[in-house]
Amino acid sequence: MMRKILAPFLTDLKRTVSPPEPYWRSLHYFNLYRLIVSGFFVVSFLVLDRIPVYGADDPRLFFGVSVVYVFFAILMAIAVRVRWPAFIMQLSVQSIGDAAFIVLLMHASGGVKSGIGMLLVVSLAASSLISKGRQAMFFAAVAAIAVLLEQSFRLFVLDVKEDYFQAAMLGMGFFATAGLGYYLAKQVVASERLVEQKSIDLENLAQVNELVIHEMQDGVLVVDGIGRVRTHNARCEGLLGPPPRIWSDLRLNDYAPALAERMTRWNNDRNTIFPPMRVRVTGKEVSTRFSPIDAGSDVGAVIFLEDVSLQQAQAQQIKLAALGRLTANIAHEIRNPLSAIGHATQLLQEEEHDKTEVRLLQIIRDNTLRLDRIVQDVLQLNRRDRAQRETIQPEVFLRAFIEQICLAEKIPARGISLEMESAQAICFDRAHLHQVLWNLCVNAWRHSRQAEGSIRIYVSAAHLENVVQIDVIDDGPGVDKALVAQLFEPFFTTFSGGTGLGLYIAREICEANGASLDYIEVAPGGQFRICCKGGSC
């Protein structure tokens, strides 16, 4: 029987793993209670000159035990603070020490009838809860044995005739308290396990939510009622640009004033529908959607940001996929008869004709050449994905490019200027980059004042990491706002001799190289921006 009672105690003594911090905190408060009780006995004995009953039989023993009890509590407080010895050892020493000191105080005060033995009930209850019921019965057995030994000493040694009934009842109270403490401790353990499981589930759910948010193609911003950005995903920086300071202390009005203004309007009217807005930093066209954090709350919102240009590009790709295959087949079929018409026209122009016939033949020749350029552009469009990227040093490449285009297009040597803010290498197909810049510079020169420095090629590092920007800027009137949305549509042109495929093909080539081409609305002049990958390929 005794072996069964001691088994949990002996098992726990073998444990060397330190328990969590709340266990030590509970042990600290338990020892604080012990210090208060022992200190009360010392103070009451000194100040009140021995309270009746307490220390009635042996005042010197009562005072001495109280003082030693205080030092014991202080020693245990130090042990708890330094976390040595092990937790279960400290709890056992404290509980056994309580039984010894309280029984001695009870003996000095006249035995069980003094009522001091009831303090052991509190000590047993506390130790049972702190140990989660593992040593409850052991501590109860120690306390009961101590009380019975004290009662036997009074009977057989001091020859004090007292009934064992009160001692037996007190011992039963110890076991009842231990049993109740054991039951409550089991309930606490079960509750802790449930809370721990729920916390794990909530943590897993939070991690899943965070993963989903960060992997979303749309930007997500969570903003509280005072406009502070609580969380975001990486896509936000791609759409809105990097923040001016760390996210933890960022307000929406400082990061994106236009978005903050929309949120204010949305708070006033939840049914407001906003058109897409263009972000100046990134040049992206973004649609915004607001959702309240709590359906019944007026503060805080989740802001969803969607790249409209990406949607338009996807729709355009789908729409033009079939058209591309069709035009490629038609181009191959047209090229042969077109070549025959052009050759025949050239032969006819070598003969003598009147002015009217010469003018008509020239019209045929010019339109034949224009159709041939369209056929070449269509065939080239189908080869846009054959990009062979290489590492290019932009300054060397651009200086050679400027020299070539000035000679070929009869542009003055100083008509194009180069400004290098960043010398970082870029990853691009050399022939593709040459074609894109050629198209942009020819258009820029056509619409510029055609003076010295009318075209600026400006190379800089983008706000985004490892991205290089190449801007082609002219000093002309710029693009009419009504026409900006159509700039990159196929067959759209404002030049009578153009095919309408130049900018469309340029953007397609950029995308094939993992880059982007956008028109930046500035005043005055026109500005096209190539954003490409920096560094080695």
Coordinates of C-alpha atoms in Angstrom, one line a residue, residues 440 443-445 447-449 453-456 472-479 519 522 524-528:
L440 CA 10.6 53.8 -78.8
N443 CA 8.5 57.3 -82.1
A444 CA 10.0 59.7 -79.6
W445 CA 11.9 61.6 -82.4
H447 CA 6.8 63.4 -81.9
S448 CA 9.6 65.6 -80.3
R449 CA 10.8 69.0 -81.2
G453 CA 18.6 66.7 -76.3
S454 CA 15.0 66.1 -77.5
I455 CA 15.3 62.5 -76.5
R456 CA 16.6 61.4 -73.1
V472 CA 12.8 56.9 -73.0
I473 CA 11.7 60.5 -72.6
D474 CA 10.9 63.1 -75.3
D475 CA 10.1 66.8 -75.2
G476 CA 7.1 66.6 -77.4
P477 CA 3.4 67.2 -76.5
G478 CA 3.0 63.7 -75.0
V479 CA 0.1 61.3 -75.6
Y519 CA 3.7 54.6 -70.6
V522 CA 4.1 63.1 -67.2
P524 CA 5.3 67.8 -70.6
G525 CA 6.5 65.2 -73.0
G526 CA 6.1 61.5 -73.5
Q527 CA 7.8 58.8 -71.4
F528 CA 8.0 55.1 -71.9

